[in-house]
Tab-separated table of C-alpha atoms (C1' of nucleotides) in Angstrom:
chain	number	residue	atom	x	y	z
A	5	MET	CA	-20.350	-2.814	-21.921
A	6	ALA	CA	-17.859	-4.229	-24.372
A	7	LYS	CA	-15.538	-1.246	-24.395
A	8	GLU	CA	-11.809	-1.425	-24.395
A	9	ILE	CA	-10.681	-2.921	-21.159
A	10	SER	CA	-7.534	-1.904	-19.359
A	11	VAL	CA	-5.159	-4.240	-17.598
A	12	GLN	CA	-5.950	-2.567	-14.305
A	13	THR	CA	-9.635	-3.152	-14.705
A	14	LEU	CA	-8.957	-6.712	-15.719
A	15	GLN	CA	-7.012	-7.275	-12.534
A	16	ARG	CA	-9.810	-5.902	-10.399
A	17	LEU	CA	-12.508	-8.081	-11.917
A	18	PRO	CA	-11.482	-11.212	-10.019
A	19	LEU	CA	-11.646	-9.210	-6.812
A	20	TYR	CA	-15.249	-8.247	-7.417
A	21	LEU	CA	-15.961	-11.846	-8.145
A	22	GLN	CA	-14.290	-13.027	-4.968
A	23	TYR	CA	-16.345	-10.628	-2.954
A	24	LEU	CA	-19.596	-11.543	-4.655
A	25	LYS	CA	-18.989	-15.169	-3.772
A	26	THR	CA	-18.701	-14.319	-0.105
A	27	LEU	CA	-22.172	-12.812	-0.025
A	28	PRO	CA	-24.828	-15.001	1.580
A	29	PRO	CA	-27.080	-16.519	-1.082
A	30	LYS	CA	-30.096	-15.602	1.018
A	31	GLY	CA	-29.075	-11.981	1.350
A	32	GLU	CA	-29.877	-8.947	-0.734
A	33	LYS	CA	-30.596	-9.719	-4.349
A	34	SER	CA	-28.723	-6.658	-5.541
A	35	ILE	CA	-25.635	-4.724	-4.576
A	36	SER	CA	-24.713	-1.142	-5.359
A	37	ALA	CA	-21.440	0.133	-6.746
A	38	ARG	CA	-20.951	2.105	-3.572
A	39	ALA	CA	-21.309	-0.980	-1.395
A	40	LEU	CA	-18.928	-2.970	-3.563
A	41	GLY	CA	-16.436	-0.163	-3.490
A	42	GLU	CA	-16.530	0.189	0.269
A	43	ALA	CA	-16.021	-3.527	0.740
A	44	LEU	CA	-12.989	-3.628	-1.512
A	45	GLY	CA	-11.537	-0.206	-0.957
A	46	PHE	CA	-12.284	1.300	-4.358
A	47	GLY	CA	-14.164	4.437	-5.323
A	48	GLU	CA	-17.711	3.909	-6.458
A	49	ILE	CA	-17.152	5.531	-9.829
A	50	GLN	CA	-14.299	3.201	-10.504
A	51	VAL	CA	-16.478	0.249	-9.678
A	52	ARG	CA	-19.127	1.416	-12.129
A	53	LYS	CA	-16.595	1.927	-14.875
A	54	ASP	CA	-15.070	-1.474	-14.290
A	55	LEU	CA	-18.375	-3.263	-14.272
A	56	ALA	CA	-19.650	-1.354	-17.293
A	57	CYS	CA	-16.972	-3.165	-19.303
A	58	VAL	CA	-18.428	-6.585	-18.627
A	59	SER	CA	-22.061	-6.193	-17.712
A	60	ASP	CA	-25.047	-4.008	-18.402
A	61	SER	CA	-27.145	-5.445	-15.650
A	62	GLY	CA	-26.835	-2.334	-13.475
A	63	ARG	CA	-30.203	-0.818	-12.570
A	64	PRO	CA	-30.844	2.629	-11.116
A	65	LYS	CA	-32.090	2.683	-7.571
A	66	THR	CA	-31.172	-0.950	-6.869
A	67	GLY	CA	-27.678	-1.582	-8.163
A	68	TYR	CA	-26.408	-4.779	-9.760
A	69	PRO	CA	-28.276	-8.073	-9.351
A	70	ALA	CA	-25.718	-10.300	-7.676
A	71	VAL	CA	-26.432	-13.391	-9.730
A	72	GLU	CA	-26.332	-11.693	-13.112
A	73	LEU	CA	-23.242	-9.706	-12.256
A	74	THR	CA	-21.416	-12.809	-11.097
A	75	ARG	CA	-22.315	-14.611	-14.284
A	76	ASP	CA	-21.258	-11.684	-16.464
A	77	ILE	CA	-17.840	-11.376	-14.845
A	78	GLU	CA	-17.235	-15.109	-15.039
A	79	ASN	CA	-18.223	-15.170	-18.663
A	80	PHE	CA	-15.958	-12.304	-19.470
A	81	LEU	CA	-12.981	-13.822	-17.681
A	82	GLY	CA	-13.602	-17.117	-19.387
A	83	TYR	CA	-13.902	-19.121	-16.216
A	84	ASP	CA	-16.250	-21.430	-18.052
A	85	ASN	CA	-13.857	-22.609	-20.738
A	86	VAL	CA	-10.936	-24.377	-19.238
A	87	ASN	CA	-7.371	-23.708	-20.187
A	88	ASP	CA	-4.986	-26.626	-20.038
A	89	ALA	CA	-1.502	-25.897	-18.797
A	90	VAL	CA	1.756	-27.599	-17.904
A	91	LEU	CA	4.021	-26.712	-15.024
A	92	VAL	CA	7.785	-27.056	-15.094
A	93	GLY	CA	9.714	-27.275	-11.855
A	94	ALA	CA	8.348	-29.454	-9.068
A	95	GLY	CA	10.048	-27.677	-6.207
A	96	ARG	CA	8.136	-26.256	-3.312
A	97	LEU	CA	6.530	-23.443	-5.199
A	98	GLY	CA	5.679	-25.723	-8.086
A	99	LYS	CA	4.041	-28.202	-5.775
A	100	ALA	CA	2.134	-25.465	-4.025
A	101	LEU	CA	0.676	-24.348	-7.323
A	102	LEU	CA	0.014	-27.939	-8.348
A	103	SER	CA	-2.083	-28.574	-5.304
A	104	TYR	CA	-3.899	-25.280	-5.347
A	105	GLU	CA	-7.518	-26.258	-5.757
A	106	GLY	CA	-8.641	-22.782	-6.651
A	107	PHE	CA	-7.235	-22.833	-10.168
A	108	ARG	CA	-10.055	-24.888	-11.558
A	109	ALA	CA	-12.502	-22.201	-10.498
A	110	TYR	CA	-10.444	-19.788	-12.564
A	111	GLY	CA	-10.609	-21.941	-15.631
A	112	LEU	CA	-7.095	-23.294	-15.298
A	113	ASN	CA	-6.251	-26.979	-15.366
A	114	ILE	CA	-2.677	-28.099	-14.837
A	115	VAL	CA	-2.515	-31.407	-16.672
A	116	ALA	CA	0.971	-32.423	-15.581
A	117	ALA	CA	4.180	-31.209	-14.025
A	118	PHE	CA	7.727	-31.776	-15.218
A	119	ASP	CA	11.047	-31.870	-13.492
A	120	SER	CA	14.561	-32.689	-14.569
A	121	SER	CA	15.561	-34.550	-11.400
A	122	PRO	CA	14.268	-38.130	-11.577
A	123	GLU	CA	13.626	-38.515	-7.859
A	124	LYS	CA	10.891	-35.899	-7.990
A	125	CYS	CA	9.062	-37.742	-10.712
A	126	GLY	CA	6.074	-39.953	-10.093
A	127	GLY	CA	2.816	-39.004	-8.506
A	128	ASP	CA	2.455	-35.916	-6.407
A	129	GLU	CA	0.275	-35.815	-3.305
A	130	SER	CA	-2.014	-33.573	-5.274
A	131	GLY	CA	-2.779	-36.465	-7.602
A	132	LYS	CA	-1.044	-34.777	-10.505
A	133	LYS	CA	1.724	-36.620	-12.289
A	134	ILE	CA	5.270	-35.372	-12.259
A	135	LEU	CA	7.068	-36.448	-15.411
A	136	PRO	CA	10.678	-36.265	-16.564
A	137	PHE	CA	11.489	-33.084	-18.397
A	138	SER	CA	12.340	-35.017	-21.527
A	139	LYS	CA	8.686	-35.797	-22.083
A	140	LEU	CA	7.600	-32.183	-22.013
A	141	GLN	CA	7.739	-31.398	-25.696
A	142	ASN	CA	5.902	-34.491	-26.770
A	143	LEU	CA	3.054	-34.010	-24.353
A	144	CYS	CA	2.611	-30.329	-25.148
A	145	GLN	CA	2.386	-31.015	-28.820
A	146	ARG	CA	0.027	-33.957	-28.454
A	147	MET	CA	-2.345	-32.121	-26.126
A	148	LYS	CA	-1.925	-28.778	-27.835
A	149	ILE	CA	-1.005	-27.109	-24.565
A	150	GLU	CA	-1.024	-23.341	-24.804
A	151	LEU	CA	0.043	-22.249	-21.356
A	152	GLY	CA	3.275	-23.047	-19.560
A	153	ILE	CA	4.047	-22.271	-15.923
A	154	ILE	CA	7.694	-21.916	-14.961
A	155	THR	CA	8.728	-22.570	-11.359
A	156	VAL	CA	12.346	-23.579	-11.824
A	157	PRO	CA	15.363	-21.682	-10.460
A	158	ALA	CA	16.281	-18.540	-12.316
A	159	SER	CA	19.344	-20.097	-13.866
A	160	GLU	CA	17.294	-22.680	-15.753
A	161	ALA	CA	14.295	-20.549	-16.571
A	162	GLN	CA	15.335	-19.327	-20.007
A	163	ALA	CA	16.193	-22.815	-21.208
A	164	VAL	CA	12.860	-24.146	-19.995
A	165	CYS	CA	11.105	-21.240	-21.590
A	166	ASP	CA	12.735	-21.952	-24.923
A	167	VAL	CA	11.604	-25.565	-24.835
A	168	LEU	CA	8.073	-24.526	-23.989
A	169	VAL	CA	7.965	-22.052	-26.820
A	170	GLY	CA	9.406	-24.649	-29.123
A	171	SER	CA	6.627	-27.010	-28.092
A	172	GLY	CA	3.949	-24.627	-29.252
A	173	VAL	CA	3.061	-22.938	-25.986
A	174	LYS	CA	1.552	-19.529	-26.600
A	175	ALA	CA	1.736	-18.040	-23.137
A	176	ILE	CA	4.241	-18.264	-20.300
A	177	TRP	CA	3.567	-17.642	-16.649
A	178	ASN	CA	6.967	-17.096	-15.116
A	179	PHE	CA	7.576	-17.398	-11.385
A	180	ALA	CA	11.348	-17.511	-11.672
A	181	PRO	CA	13.033	-14.307	-10.561
A	182	THR	CA	14.504	-13.458	-13.917
A	183	HIS	CA	13.562	-11.773	-17.126
A	184	LEU	CA	12.783	-14.066	-20.038
A	185	HIS	CA	13.095	-13.478	-23.738
A	186	VAL	CA	10.256	-14.747	-25.878
A	187	PRO	CA	9.191	-14.224	-29.467
A	188	GLU	CA	6.832	-11.363	-30.217
A	189	GLU	CA	3.751	-13.498	-30.467
A	190	VAL	CA	4.205	-15.296	-27.173
A	191	ILE	CA	2.537	-13.754	-24.143
A	192	LEU	CA	4.697	-13.435	-21.070
A	193	LYS	CA	3.531	-12.682	-17.556
A	194	ASN	CA	6.091	-12.395	-14.818
A	195	GLU	CA	5.245	-13.027	-11.230
A	196	ASN	CA	7.921	-11.291	-9.300
A	197	ILE	CA	7.818	-11.550	-5.582
A	198	ALA	CA	10.765	-9.244	-5.160
A	199	ALA	CA	8.886	-6.427	-6.831
A	200	SER	CA	5.976	-6.801	-4.464
A	201	LEU	CA	8.223	-7.036	-1.492
A	202	ALA	CA	10.047	-3.902	-2.547
A	203	VAL	CA	6.865	-1.889	-2.481
A	204	LEU	CA	5.891	-3.264	0.867
A	205	SER	CA	9.146	-2.907	2.712
A	206	LYS	CA	9.765	0.525	1.269
A	207	SER	CA	6.478	1.865	2.492
A	208	LEU	CA	7.107	0.261	5.827
A	209	ALA	CA	10.433	2.028	6.060
A	210	LYS	CA	8.829	5.254	4.965
A	211	SER	CA	6.047	5.141	7.488
A	212	GLU	CA	8.573	4.546	10.212
A	213	SER	CA	10.720	7.495	9.351
A	214	GLN	CA	7.536	9.555	9.432
A	215	PHE	CA	8.036	10.685	5.911
A	216	LEU	CA	4.692	10.350	4.280
A	217	ASN	CA	2.186	8.057	2.721
A	218	PRO	CA	1.409	5.772	5.627
A	219	ALA	CA	-1.075	3.372	4.107
A	220	ALA	CA	-2.732	1.828	1.108
A	221	VAL	CA	0.141	0.751	-1.063
A	222	ASN	CA	-1.841	-1.828	-2.823
A	223	GLU	CA	-4.081	-1.401	-5.838
A	224	ARG	CA	-4.992	2.034	-7.116
B	19	MET	CA	18.314	11.536	-7.543
B	20	ALA	CA	16.105	11.562	-4.488
B	21	LYS	CA	12.966	12.705	-6.207
B	22	GLU	CA	9.532	11.373	-5.505
B	23	ILE	CA	9.414	7.768	-6.483
B	24	SER	CA	6.374	6.084	-7.954
B	25	VAL	CA	5.148	2.627	-7.126
B	26	GLN	CA	5.789	1.553	-10.689
B	27	THR	CA	9.401	2.642	-10.535
B	28	LEU	CA	9.769	0.959	-7.182
B	29	GLN	CA	8.576	-2.301	-8.677
B	30	ARG	CA	11.050	-2.091	-11.520
B	31	LEU	CA	14.070	-1.460	-9.339
B	32	PRO	CA	14.394	-5.092	-8.235
B	33	LEU	CA	14.331	-6.113	-11.877
B	34	TYR	CA	17.299	-3.931	-12.685
B	35	LEU	CA	19.049	-5.375	-9.705
B	36	GLN	CA	18.325	-8.929	-10.781
B	37	TYR	CA	19.742	-8.241	-14.193
B	38	LEU	CA	22.834	-6.533	-12.862
B	39	LYS	CA	23.570	-9.588	-10.766
B	40	THR	CA	23.538	-11.801	-13.826
B	41	LEU	CA	26.301	-9.809	-15.471
B	42	PRO	CA	29.715	-11.466	-15.374
B	43	PRO	CA	31.965	-9.752	-12.836
B	44	LYS	CA	34.757	-9.777	-15.381
B	45	GLY	CA	32.676	-8.114	-18.044
B	46	GLU	CA	32.118	-4.490	-18.924
B	47	LYS	CA	32.548	-2.110	-16.045
B	48	SER	CA	29.619	0.021	-17.142
B	49	ILE	CA	26.241	-0.466	-18.720
B	50	SER	CA	24.119	2.016	-20.604
B	51	ALA	CA	20.438	2.748	-20.070
B	52	ARG	CA	19.757	1.520	-23.572
B	53	ALA	CA	21.399	-1.845	-22.917
B	54	LEU	CA	19.531	-2.264	-19.646
B	55	GLY	CA	16.288	-1.405	-21.322
B	56	GLU	CA	16.781	-3.867	-24.144
B	57	ALA	CA	17.597	-6.648	-21.734
B	58	LEU	CA	14.482	-6.064	-19.664
B	59	GLY	CA	12.072	-4.837	-22.274
B	60	PHE	CA	11.819	-1.223	-21.157
B	61	GLY	CA	12.409	2.005	-23.013
B	62	GLU	CA	15.741	3.637	-22.414
B	63	ILE	CA	14.191	6.893	-21.197
B	64	GLN	CA	12.226	5.024	-18.618
B	65	VAL	CA	15.367	3.318	-17.422
B	66	ARG	CA	17.106	6.651	-16.988
B	67	LYS	CA	14.223	8.141	-15.075
B	68	ASP	CA	13.983	5.128	-12.832
B	69	LEU	CA	17.665	5.081	-12.075
B	70	ALA	CA	17.796	8.821	-11.561
B	71	CYS	CA	15.615	8.308	-8.492
B	72	VAL	CA	18.189	6.186	-6.723
B	73	SER	CA	21.577	6.935	-8.170
B	74	ASP	CA	23.559	9.735	-9.712
B	75	SER	CA	26.354	7.542	-10.907
B	76	GLY	CA	25.381	7.815	-14.558
B	77	ARG	CA	28.137	9.146	-16.765
B	78	PRO	CA	27.837	10.480	-20.303
B	79	LYS	CA	29.447	8.339	-22.933
B	80	THR	CA	29.875	5.282	-20.704
B	81	GLY	CA	26.627	4.726	-18.818
B	82	TYR	CA	26.283	3.494	-15.268
B	83	PRO	CA	29.159	1.776	-13.461
B	84	ALA	CA	27.720	-1.630	-12.620
B	85	VAL	CA	29.119	-1.833	-9.125
B	86	GLU	CA	28.004	1.598	-8.030
B	87	LEU	CA	24.575	1.226	-9.556
B	88	THR	CA	24.044	-2.101	-7.839
B	89	ARG	CA	25.034	-0.629	-4.532
B	90	ASP	CA	22.780	2.395	-4.961
B	91	ILE	CA	19.719	0.322	-5.775
B	92	GLU	CA	20.346	-2.025	-2.886
B	93	ASN	CA	20.783	0.849	-0.523
B	94	PHE	CA	17.611	2.470	-1.688
B	95	LEU	CA	15.596	-0.700	-1.364
B	96	GLY	CA	17.016	-1.292	2.067
B	97	TYR	CA	18.377	-4.724	1.314
B	98	ASP	CA	21.072	-4.057	3.851
B	99	ASN	CA	18.860	-3.615	6.896
B	100	VAL	CA	16.917	-6.733	7.595
B	101	ASN	CA	13.211	-6.815	8.270
B	102	ASP	CA	11.954	-9.495	10.617
B	103	ALA	CA	8.637	-11.097	9.757
B	104	VAL	CA	6.283	-13.843	10.855
B	105	LEU	CA	4.309	-16.110	8.598
B	106	VAL	CA	0.887	-17.511	9.440
B	107	GLY	CA	-0.385	-20.603	7.664
B	108	ALA	CA	2.007	-23.503	7.148
B	109	GLY	CA	0.271	-25.013	4.173
B	110	ARG	CA	2.026	-25.621	0.889
B	111	LEU	CA	2.324	-22.010	-0.074
B	112	GLY	CA	3.418	-21.045	3.408
B	113	LYS	CA	6.116	-23.693	3.365
B	114	ALA	CA	7.240	-22.643	-0.061
B	115	LEU	CA	7.761	-19.111	1.163
B	116	LEU	CA	9.413	-20.356	4.325
B	117	SER	CA	12.013	-22.253	2.394
B	118	TYR	CA	12.626	-19.590	-0.197
B	119	GLU	CA	16.258	-18.727	0.224
B	120	GLY	CA	16.016	-15.579	-1.807
B	121	PHE	CA	14.234	-13.542	0.830
B	122	ARG	CA	17.322	-12.880	2.829
B	123	ALA	CA	18.874	-11.203	-0.169
B	124	TYR	CA	15.883	-8.891	-0.199
B	125	GLY	CA	16.303	-7.960	3.423
B	126	LEU	CA	13.502	-10.172	4.676
B	127	ASN	CA	13.932	-12.641	7.497
B	128	ILE	CA	11.039	-14.883	8.491
B	129	VAL	CA	11.702	-15.637	12.128
B	130	ALA	CA	8.938	-18.200	12.620
B	131	ALA	CA	5.771	-19.632	11.158
B	132	PHE	CA	2.468	-20.288	12.891
B	133	ASP	CA	-0.354	-22.681	12.282
B	134	SER	CA	-3.520	-23.546	14.121
B	135	SER	CA	-3.376	-27.290	13.473
B	136	PRO	CA	-1.015	-28.921	15.970
B	137	GLU	CA	0.214	-31.634	13.625
B	138	LYS	CA	1.897	-29.056	11.423
B	139	CYS	CA	3.827	-27.619	14.311
B	140	GLY	CA	7.409	-28.463	15.030
B	141	GLY	CA	10.362	-27.980	12.773
B	142	ASP	CA	10.024	-27.459	9.081
B	143	GLU	CA	12.480	-28.898	6.593
B	144	SER	CA	13.599	-25.345	5.980
B	145	GLY	CA	14.892	-25.213	9.527
B	146	LYS	CA	12.334	-22.664	10.569
B	147	LYS	CA	10.098	-23.407	13.503
B	148	ILE	CA	6.370	-23.823	13.120
B	149	LEU	CA	4.593	-22.798	16.292
B	150	PRO	CA	0.998	-23.030	17.465
B	151	PHE	CA	-1.080	-20.033	16.548
B	152	SER	CA	-1.694	-19.242	20.188
B	153	LYS	CA	1.891	-18.125	20.574
B	154	LEU	CA	1.730	-15.614	17.775
B	155	GLN	CA	0.803	-12.529	19.716
B	156	ASN	CA	3.364	-13.054	22.422
B	157	LEU	CA	6.222	-13.568	20.028
B	158	CYS	CA	5.313	-10.589	17.866
B	159	GLN	CA	5.228	-8.296	20.830
B	160	ARG	CA	8.419	-9.608	22.344
B	161	MET	CA	10.361	-9.368	19.099
B	162	LYS	CA	8.630	-6.213	17.908
B	163	ILE	CA	7.728	-7.844	14.629
B	164	GLU	CA	6.484	-5.362	12.076
B	165	LEU	CA	5.615	-7.517	9.099
B	166	GLY	CA	3.120	-10.362	8.929
B	167	ILE	CA	2.686	-12.748	6.023
B	168	ILE	CA	-0.698	-14.412	5.644
B	169	THR	CA	-0.917	-17.748	3.819
B	170	VAL	CA	-4.041	-19.206	5.389
B	171	PRO	CA	-7.275	-20.026	3.555
B	172	ALA	CA	-9.459	-17.066	2.694
B	173	SER	CA	-12.017	-17.927	5.330
B	174	GLU	CA	-9.515	-17.470	8.141
B	175	ALA	CA	-7.546	-14.600	6.735
B	176	GLN	CA	-9.412	-11.711	8.338
B	177	ALA	CA	-9.248	-13.273	11.789
B	178	VAL	CA	-5.517	-13.870	11.416
B	179	CYS	CA	-5.069	-10.363	10.145
B	180	ASP	CA	-6.847	-8.931	13.188
B	181	VAL	CA	-4.586	-10.841	15.538
B	182	LEU	CA	-1.507	-9.659	13.698
B	183	VAL	CA	-2.631	-6.065	13.833
B	184	GLY	CA	-3.476	-6.505	17.488
B	185	SER	CA	0.054	-7.759	18.054
B	186	GLY	CA	1.595	-4.588	16.745
B	187	VAL	CA	2.349	-5.612	13.188
B	188	LYS	CA	2.570	-2.580	10.925
B	189	ALA	CA	2.399	-4.200	7.521
B	190	ILE	CA	0.536	-7.200	6.133
B	191	TRP	CA	1.502	-9.228	3.103
B	192	ASN	CA	-1.632	-11.114	2.193
B	193	PHE	CA	-1.539	-14.181	-0.048
B	194	ALA	CA	-5.084	-15.282	0.788
B	195	PRO	CA	-7.557	-14.669	-2.028
B	196	THR	CA	-9.691	-12.220	-0.149
B	197	HIS	CA	-9.811	-8.579	0.704
B	198	LEU	CA	-8.768	-7.636	4.209
B	199	HIS	CA	-9.787	-4.720	6.340
B	200	VAL	CA	-7.027	-3.037	8.285
B	201	PRO	CA	-6.721	0.220	10.198
B	202	GLU	CA	-5.583	3.281	8.306
B	203	GLU	CA	-2.029	3.185	9.558
B	204	VAL	CA	-1.383	-0.452	8.660
B	205	ILE	CA	0.106	-1.126	5.271
B	206	LEU	CA	-1.583	-3.839	3.257
B	207	LYS	CA	-0.228	-5.526	0.164
B	208	ASN	CA	-2.316	-8.164	-1.531
B	209	GLU	CA	-0.770	-10.870	-3.632
B	210	ASN	CA	-3.568	-12.096	-5.783
B	211	ILE	CA	-2.849	-14.920	-8.125
B	212	ALA	CA	-6.300	-14.788	-9.650
B	213	ALA	CA	-5.713	-11.238	-10.789
B	214	SER	CA	-2.517	-12.198	-12.555
B	215	LEU	CA	-4.104	-15.212	-14.104
B	216	ALA	CA	-6.992	-13.125	-15.370
B	217	VAL	CA	-4.650	-10.875	-17.299
B	218	LEU	CA	-2.797	-13.805	-18.735
B	219	SER	CA	-5.690	-15.969	-19.806
B	220	LYS	CA	-7.590	-13.016	-21.170
B	221	SER	CA	-4.780	-12.008	-23.445
B	222	LEU	CA	-4.359	-15.603	-24.482
B	223	ALA	CA	-8.011	-15.780	-25.426
B	224	LYS	CA	-7.708	-12.473	-27.234
B	225	SER	CA	-4.715	-13.465	-29.273
B	226	GLU	CA	-6.483	-16.613	-30.356
B	227	SER	CA	-9.568	-14.849	-31.579
B	228	GLN	CA	-7.232	-12.609	-33.539
B	229	PHE	CA	-8.563	-9.540	-31.871
B	230	LEU	CA	-5.517	-7.509	-31.052
B	231	ASN	CA	-2.680	-6.941	-28.727
B	232	PRO	CA	-0.797	-10.216	-29.016
B	233	ALA	CA	2.085	-9.729	-26.637
B	234	ALA	CA	3.634	-7.963	-23.715
B	235	VAL	CA	0.980	-8.055	-21.087
B	236	ASN	CA	3.381	-7.716	-18.296
B	237	GLU	CA	4.854	-4.606	-16.810
B	238	ARG	CA	4.487	-1.204	-18.426
C	16	DG	C1'	-51.080	5.998	-10.681
C	17	DG	C1'	-48.009	9.913	-9.305
C	18	DT	C1'	-43.868	11.430	-7.136
C	19	DA	C1'	-39.547	11.234	-4.681
C	20	DT	C1'	-35.086	9.154	-4.619
C	21	DA	C1'	-31.286	6.097	-4.985
C	22	DT	C1'	-28.326	4.610	-8.274
C	23	DC	C1'	-26.561	3.982	-12.838
C	24	DG	C1'	-24.102	5.633	-17.090
C	25	DA	C1'	-22.080	9.194	-19.936
C	26	DT	C1'	-19.207	13.215	-20.463
C	27	DA	C1'	-15.689	16.234	-18.833
C	28	DC	C1'	-11.740	17.090	-16.045
C	29	DT	C1'	-7.497	16.171	-13.464
C	30	DC	C1'	-3.436	13.967	-12.496
C	31	DC	C1'	0.310	10.877	-13.013
C	32	DA	C1'	3.196	7.745	-15.762
C	33	DT	C1'	5.355	7.223	-19.973
C	34	DT	C1'	7.461	8.943	-24.131
C	35	DA	C1'	9.791	12.436	-26.946
C	36	DT	C1'	13.007	16.260	-27.617
C	37	DC	C1'	17.075	18.732	-26.671
C	38	DG	C1'	21.063	20.569	-24.519
C	39	DA	C1'	25.118	19.231	-21.455
C	40	DT	C1'	29.205	16.557	-20.614
C	41	DA	C1'	32.547	13.115	-19.810
C	42	DT	C1'	35.125	9.815	-22.340
C	43	DA	C1'	37.762	7.937	-26.125
C	44	DC	C1'	40.433	8.515	-29.992
C	45	DC	C1'	43.445	10.933	-33.033
D	3	DG	C1'	45.697	18.446	-26.114
D	4	DG	C1'	41.723	18.945	-29.338
D	5	DT	C1'	37.634	17.043	-31.292
D	6	DA	C1'	33.962	13.825	-32.212
D	7	DT	C1'	30.459	11.102	-30.071
D	8	DA	C1'	27.887	8.294	-27.052
D	9	DT	C1'	25.255	8.845	-23.280
D	10	DC	C1'	23.134	11.163	-19.509
D	11	DG	C1'	19.707	14.447	-17.399
D	12	DA	C1'	16.224	17.967	-17.648
D	13	DT	C1'	12.197	19.895	-19.690
D	14	DA	C1'	8.177	19.452	-22.548
D	15	DA	C1'	4.479	16.782	-24.782
D	16	DT	C1'	1.511	12.852	-24.892
D	17	DG	C1'	-1.514	9.367	-23.291
D	18	DG	C1'	-4.259	6.877	-20.164
D	19	DA	C1'	-6.155	5.821	-15.748
D	20	DG	C1'	-8.727	7.633	-12.154
D	21	DT	C1'	-12.086	11.105	-10.381
D	22	DA	C1'	-15.886	14.447	-10.412
D	23	DT	C1'	-20.146	16.252	-12.189
D	24	DC	C1'	-24.594	15.778	-14.089
D	25	DG	C1'	-28.537	14.077	-16.408
D	26	DA	C1'	-31.365	9.721	-17.035
D	27	DT	C1'	-34.180	6.120	-15.131
D	28	DA	C1'	-36.117	2.355	-12.759
D	29	DT	C1'	-37.886	1.341	-8.344
D	30	DA	C1'	-40.291	2.112	-4.075
D	31	DC	C1'	-43.590	4.421	-1.525
D	32	DC	C1'	-47.659	7.069	-0.834
DNA sequence: GGTATATCGATACTCCATTATCGATATACC
DNA sequence: GGTATATCGATAATGGAGTATCGATATACC
């Protein structure tokens, strides 16, 4: 436990958690690394290494107690302390994220959305407020917002990003299909659907032309 | 050119392409690996190795001719031959994907969406049709659809997946936050927002507690 | 209580992606 | 046309993630 953790491991942790939550509460008290691995498509050694980073509840002969393991992963990922965030760009994708209930379970709370076109402003069906872009800076500074989510078109993304950074945001989650420039100390995570699609359609093409590598493009 | 290509390289190729498209048509005819790397945050050697997989248009002293390079990447990624797809789950995320204009540029054409609740059926604002789920199998078989996009809640995802596979779909793009089981020969790509968020919020937490590693969580 | 066994955790190994080094070469300039 | 130079491309070195092996140990069963 408490070793250096790699990005890959970090990305797998939520998957373990998702699976643990699907287990019936009345079922087995413990689960083995092998069983977890088979359910998710990972090797059992990899599962042990991943879990060793966040929990030491593993017991020989029985495996990991489901309740303790769940708690340990959640603690590590910080799902208990909530992160406030703002979202910029109330288009379709922005609204989809706004109304996604699951974020709260991941410790993320979108406090408000912003958009430059006035007709989008007001209340969203999700119950979240959509405010004019001009109010962004003020709100971020007042509420000490640290995370900004960008769902505007690519052409506006850098400008929005600059405003967010100027408002004290420390991390940017970018869904616009473009590369953003941020200062050293600001964390940037790009969500690029084209990159994912490239992997998928390429392996589809490959498998059709009988080349090689038919399956399992995903993780690992 | 034409060496084995890694998944990582494959994921970066669309990023090069995106950047190339932002260059003014009247500007420099050529661009160097160093310039590309600086714009996107990669090392110049990595850029050369990536591009070597898909193009041999690089010239000493000048770099890569923008037009040729663009064409080579697009050819490699298959953006010229269109892939038909169906989407299942006309919720907010599903509709967002439906109306995303950018897909066509990536060689993806969503021919129709499906949903089990009748009130969602009919025409979407995007112009795409939303059909009852019962018609899924028939349409897939008739049109020989090879790619299925899943945007239903996690609880229904496996059932939808099974129907898609049973309808002859060869690749699944899964946006539901759950792990799916598919036959060996079916390609599965999971889009997991929780995994991305985990990386982001963890590094945010880290940078605050002054541990280490302040920036650049993203690719590489 | 003793013993067999399933499973964990640590160490060692392998493999692949990234990074560094170096020679080759086409262009630009004189 | 000759020469200097920026840049590419190939080969080698490094680093890190994933995988295998093996001993340790807690549990279950007799």
